[in-house]
Coordinates of C-alpha atoms in Angstrom, one line a residue:
Chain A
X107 CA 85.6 81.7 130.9
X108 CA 87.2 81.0 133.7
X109 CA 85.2 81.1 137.5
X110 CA 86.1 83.0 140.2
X111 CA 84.3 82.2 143.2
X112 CA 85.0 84.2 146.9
X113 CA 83.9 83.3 150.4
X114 CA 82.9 84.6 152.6
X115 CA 80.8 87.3 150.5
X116 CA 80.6 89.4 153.7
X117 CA 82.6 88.7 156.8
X118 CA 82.4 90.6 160.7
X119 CA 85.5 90.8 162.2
X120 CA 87.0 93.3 165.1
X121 CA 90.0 95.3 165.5
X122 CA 92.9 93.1 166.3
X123 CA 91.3 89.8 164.6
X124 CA 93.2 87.7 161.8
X125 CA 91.2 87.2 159.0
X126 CA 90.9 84.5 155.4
X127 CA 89.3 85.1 152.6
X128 CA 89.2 82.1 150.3
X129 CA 89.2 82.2 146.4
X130 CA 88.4 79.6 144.2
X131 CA 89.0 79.4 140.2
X132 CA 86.4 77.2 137.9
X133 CA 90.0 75.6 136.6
X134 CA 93.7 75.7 136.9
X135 CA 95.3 79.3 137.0
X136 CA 98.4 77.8 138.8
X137 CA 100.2 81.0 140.5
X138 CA 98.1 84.3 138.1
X139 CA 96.1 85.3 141.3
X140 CA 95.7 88.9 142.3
X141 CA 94.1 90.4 145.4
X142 CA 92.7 93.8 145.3
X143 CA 91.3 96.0 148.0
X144 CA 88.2 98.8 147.2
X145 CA 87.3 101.4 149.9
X146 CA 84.0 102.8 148.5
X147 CA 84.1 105.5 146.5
X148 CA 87.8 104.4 145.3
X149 CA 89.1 102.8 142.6
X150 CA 90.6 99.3 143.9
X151 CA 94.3 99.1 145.1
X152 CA 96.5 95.8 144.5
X153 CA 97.2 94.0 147.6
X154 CA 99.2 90.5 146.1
X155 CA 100.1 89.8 143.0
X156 CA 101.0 86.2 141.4
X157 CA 99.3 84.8 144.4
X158 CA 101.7 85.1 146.9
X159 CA 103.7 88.4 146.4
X160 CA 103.8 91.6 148.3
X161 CA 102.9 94.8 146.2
X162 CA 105.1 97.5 147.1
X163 CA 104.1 99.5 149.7
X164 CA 101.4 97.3 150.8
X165 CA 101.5 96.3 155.2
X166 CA 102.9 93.0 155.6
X167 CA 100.2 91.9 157.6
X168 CA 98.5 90.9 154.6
X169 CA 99.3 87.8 152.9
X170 CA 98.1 85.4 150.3
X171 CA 98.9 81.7 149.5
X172 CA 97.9 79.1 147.0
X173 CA 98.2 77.9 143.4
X174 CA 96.3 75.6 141.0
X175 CA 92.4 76.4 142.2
X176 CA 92.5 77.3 145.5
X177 CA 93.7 80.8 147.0
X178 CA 93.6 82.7 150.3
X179 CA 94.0 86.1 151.5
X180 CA 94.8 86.5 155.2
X181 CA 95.2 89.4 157.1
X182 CA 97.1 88.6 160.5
X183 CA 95.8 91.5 162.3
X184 CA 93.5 93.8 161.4
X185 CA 93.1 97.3 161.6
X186 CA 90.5 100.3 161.4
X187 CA 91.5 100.8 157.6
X188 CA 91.5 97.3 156.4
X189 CA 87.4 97.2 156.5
X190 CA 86.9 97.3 152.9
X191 CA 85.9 94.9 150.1
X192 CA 88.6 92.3 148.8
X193 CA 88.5 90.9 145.2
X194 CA 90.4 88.5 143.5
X195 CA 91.3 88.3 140.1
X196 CA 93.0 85.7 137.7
X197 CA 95.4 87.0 135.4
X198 CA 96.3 83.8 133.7
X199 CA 94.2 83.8 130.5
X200 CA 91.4 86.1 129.0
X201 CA 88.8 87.4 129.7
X202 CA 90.4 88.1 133.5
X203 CA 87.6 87.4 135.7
X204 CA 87.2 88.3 139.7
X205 CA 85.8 87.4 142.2
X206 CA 82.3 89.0 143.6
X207 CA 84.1 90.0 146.3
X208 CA 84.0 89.7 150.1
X209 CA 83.3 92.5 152.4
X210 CA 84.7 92.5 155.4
X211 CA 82.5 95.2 158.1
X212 CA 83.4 95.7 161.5
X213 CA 81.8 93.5 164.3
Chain B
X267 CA 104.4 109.4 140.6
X268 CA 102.3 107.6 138.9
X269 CA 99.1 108.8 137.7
X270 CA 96.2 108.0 135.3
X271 CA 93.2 110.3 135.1
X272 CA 90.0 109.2 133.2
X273 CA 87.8 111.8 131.3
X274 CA 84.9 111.7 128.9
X275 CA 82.1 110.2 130.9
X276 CA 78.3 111.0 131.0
X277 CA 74.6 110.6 130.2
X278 CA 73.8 108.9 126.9
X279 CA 70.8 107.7 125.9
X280 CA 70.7 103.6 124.7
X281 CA 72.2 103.3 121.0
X282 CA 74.6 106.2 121.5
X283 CA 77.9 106.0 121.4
X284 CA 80.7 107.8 123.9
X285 CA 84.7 108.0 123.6
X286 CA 86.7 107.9 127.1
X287 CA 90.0 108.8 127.3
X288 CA 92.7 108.2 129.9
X289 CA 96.0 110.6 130.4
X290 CA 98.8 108.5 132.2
X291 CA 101.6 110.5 133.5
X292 CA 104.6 109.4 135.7
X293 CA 105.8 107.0 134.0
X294 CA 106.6 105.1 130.2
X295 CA 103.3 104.7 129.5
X296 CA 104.6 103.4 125.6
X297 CA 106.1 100.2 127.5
X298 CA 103.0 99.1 129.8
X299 CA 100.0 97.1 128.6
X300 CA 97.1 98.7 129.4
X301 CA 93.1 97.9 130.3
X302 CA 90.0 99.3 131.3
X303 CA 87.7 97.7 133.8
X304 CA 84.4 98.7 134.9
X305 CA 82.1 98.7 137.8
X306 CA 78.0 98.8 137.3
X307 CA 76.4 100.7 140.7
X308 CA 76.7 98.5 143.6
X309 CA 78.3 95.9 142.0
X310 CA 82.0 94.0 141.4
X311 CA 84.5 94.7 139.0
X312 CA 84.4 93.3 135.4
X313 CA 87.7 93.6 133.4
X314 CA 86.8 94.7 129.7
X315 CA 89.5 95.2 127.7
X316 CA 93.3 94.9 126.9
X317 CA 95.7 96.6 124.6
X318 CA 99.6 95.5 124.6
X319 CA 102.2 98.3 124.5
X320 CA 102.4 99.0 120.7
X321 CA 98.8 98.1 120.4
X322 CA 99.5 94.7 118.6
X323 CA 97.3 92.8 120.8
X324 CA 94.1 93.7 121.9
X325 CA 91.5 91.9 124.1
X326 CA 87.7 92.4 124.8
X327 CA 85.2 90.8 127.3
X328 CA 82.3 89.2 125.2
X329 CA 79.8 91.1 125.9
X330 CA 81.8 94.3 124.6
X331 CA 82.8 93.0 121.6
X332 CA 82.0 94.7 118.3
X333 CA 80.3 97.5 120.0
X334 CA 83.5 99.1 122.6
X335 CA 87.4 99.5 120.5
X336 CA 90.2 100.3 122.7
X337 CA 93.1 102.2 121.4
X338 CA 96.4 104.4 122.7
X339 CA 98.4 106.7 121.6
X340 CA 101.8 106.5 123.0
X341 CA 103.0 109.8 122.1
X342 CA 100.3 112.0 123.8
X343 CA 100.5 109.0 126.9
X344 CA 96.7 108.3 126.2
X345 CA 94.5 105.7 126.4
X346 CA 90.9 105.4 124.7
X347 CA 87.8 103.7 124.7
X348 CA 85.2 104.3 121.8
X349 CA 82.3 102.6 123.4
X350 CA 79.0 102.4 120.4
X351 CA 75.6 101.0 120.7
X352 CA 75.6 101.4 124.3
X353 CA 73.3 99.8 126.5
X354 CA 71.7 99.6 129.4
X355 CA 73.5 97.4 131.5
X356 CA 76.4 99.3 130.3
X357 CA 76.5 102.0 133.0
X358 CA 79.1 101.8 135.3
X359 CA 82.1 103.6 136.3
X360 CA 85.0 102.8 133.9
X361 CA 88.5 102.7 134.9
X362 CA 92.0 102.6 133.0
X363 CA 94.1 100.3 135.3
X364 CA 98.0 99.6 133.9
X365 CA 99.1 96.3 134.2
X366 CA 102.4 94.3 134.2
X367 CA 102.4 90.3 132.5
X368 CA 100.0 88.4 134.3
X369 CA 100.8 90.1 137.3
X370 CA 98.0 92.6 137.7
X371 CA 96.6 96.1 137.4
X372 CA 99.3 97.9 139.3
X373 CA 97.6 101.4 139.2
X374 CA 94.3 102.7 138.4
X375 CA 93.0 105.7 137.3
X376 CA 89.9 107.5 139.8
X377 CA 87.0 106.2 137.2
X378 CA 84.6 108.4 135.1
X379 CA 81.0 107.7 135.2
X380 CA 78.9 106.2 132.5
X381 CA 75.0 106.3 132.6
X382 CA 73.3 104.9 129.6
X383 CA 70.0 106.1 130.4
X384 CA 66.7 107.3 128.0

């Protein structure tokens, strides 16, 4: 199976800040990376698709880049609603796999 | 508008057996590929299982296998999960979650709760 590994787990960040959140796969899952936001209590939300892509609707100050093993997610500003948890997710063979996901709390 | 709405969720004791369902509306739900993905308390997600659009391919996470059969029915826009020999470590709250090829899981349904529990 394939590895997904996130860091930070948790990260502290203020209103205003840009943020990264790295994602690393245990092999080669060129562009079939996913990013997902969860707000407790709700079910997770798609933020990027095939690593780089814009799901519709989503703020464009999130962004994600990478391919092969290595993934980010940034955020270019953040704000109030953003504090959630982030997970990524391969989608490029079975069983998918994510990430144990990063929290991101406000400093 | 989009929308898929899990039911069938509960307390079961360890060795029972439960069958979730999932009513998709908003869309044609006979041309999507479909999953459900589950999340224990407190913890990450964990995808579980896959079914392709006519139900010609179907996918489960290893530790689900022979024990959990997904299944849909495009004509009453449903989606199931016969989950047997339930364990433990298997409560969590279950979602359906649509997807597109290799691109993720586009929509999600609001979860149902499963607590395996004696």
């Amino acid at each position: 199976d394939i590895q997904m590994t996130q860091s930070p787990s948790s990260l502290s960040a203020s209103v205003g800040d840009r943020v990264t959140v790295t994602c690393r796969a245990s092999q080669s899952i060129t562009s079939y990376l996913n990013w997902y936001q969860q707000k407790p209590g709700r079910a997770p939300n798609l933020l990027i698709y095939d690593a780089s892509s814009l799901q519709s609707g989503v703020p464009s100050r999130f962004s994600g880049s990478g391919s092969g093993t290595d993934f980010t997610l940034t955020i270019s500003s953040l704000q109030p609603e953003d504090f959630a948890t982030y997970y990524c997710q391969q989608g490029y063979i079975t069983p998918y796999t994510f990430g144990q996901g990063t929290k991101l709390e406000i400093k | 508008e989009v929308h898929l709405v899990e039911s069938g969720g509960g307390l079961v004791q360890p060795g029972g057996s439960l069958r979730l369902s999932c009513a998709a509306s908003g869309f044609t739900f006979g041309t999507f590929t479909m999953n459900w993905v589950r999340q224990a308390p407190g913890r990450g997600l964990e995808w579980i299982s896959f079914i392709s659009s006519g139900s010609t391919t179907i996918y489960y996470v290893d530790s689900v296998k022979g024990r959990f059969t997904i299944s849909r029915d495009n004509a009453k826009n449903s989606l199931y999960l016969q989950m047997n020999s339930l364990r433990d470590e298997d409560t969590a709250v279950y979602y359906c979650a649509r997807s597109r090829p290799a691109d993720g899981f586009d929509y999600w349904g609001q979860g149902t709760l499963v607590t395996v529990s004696s």
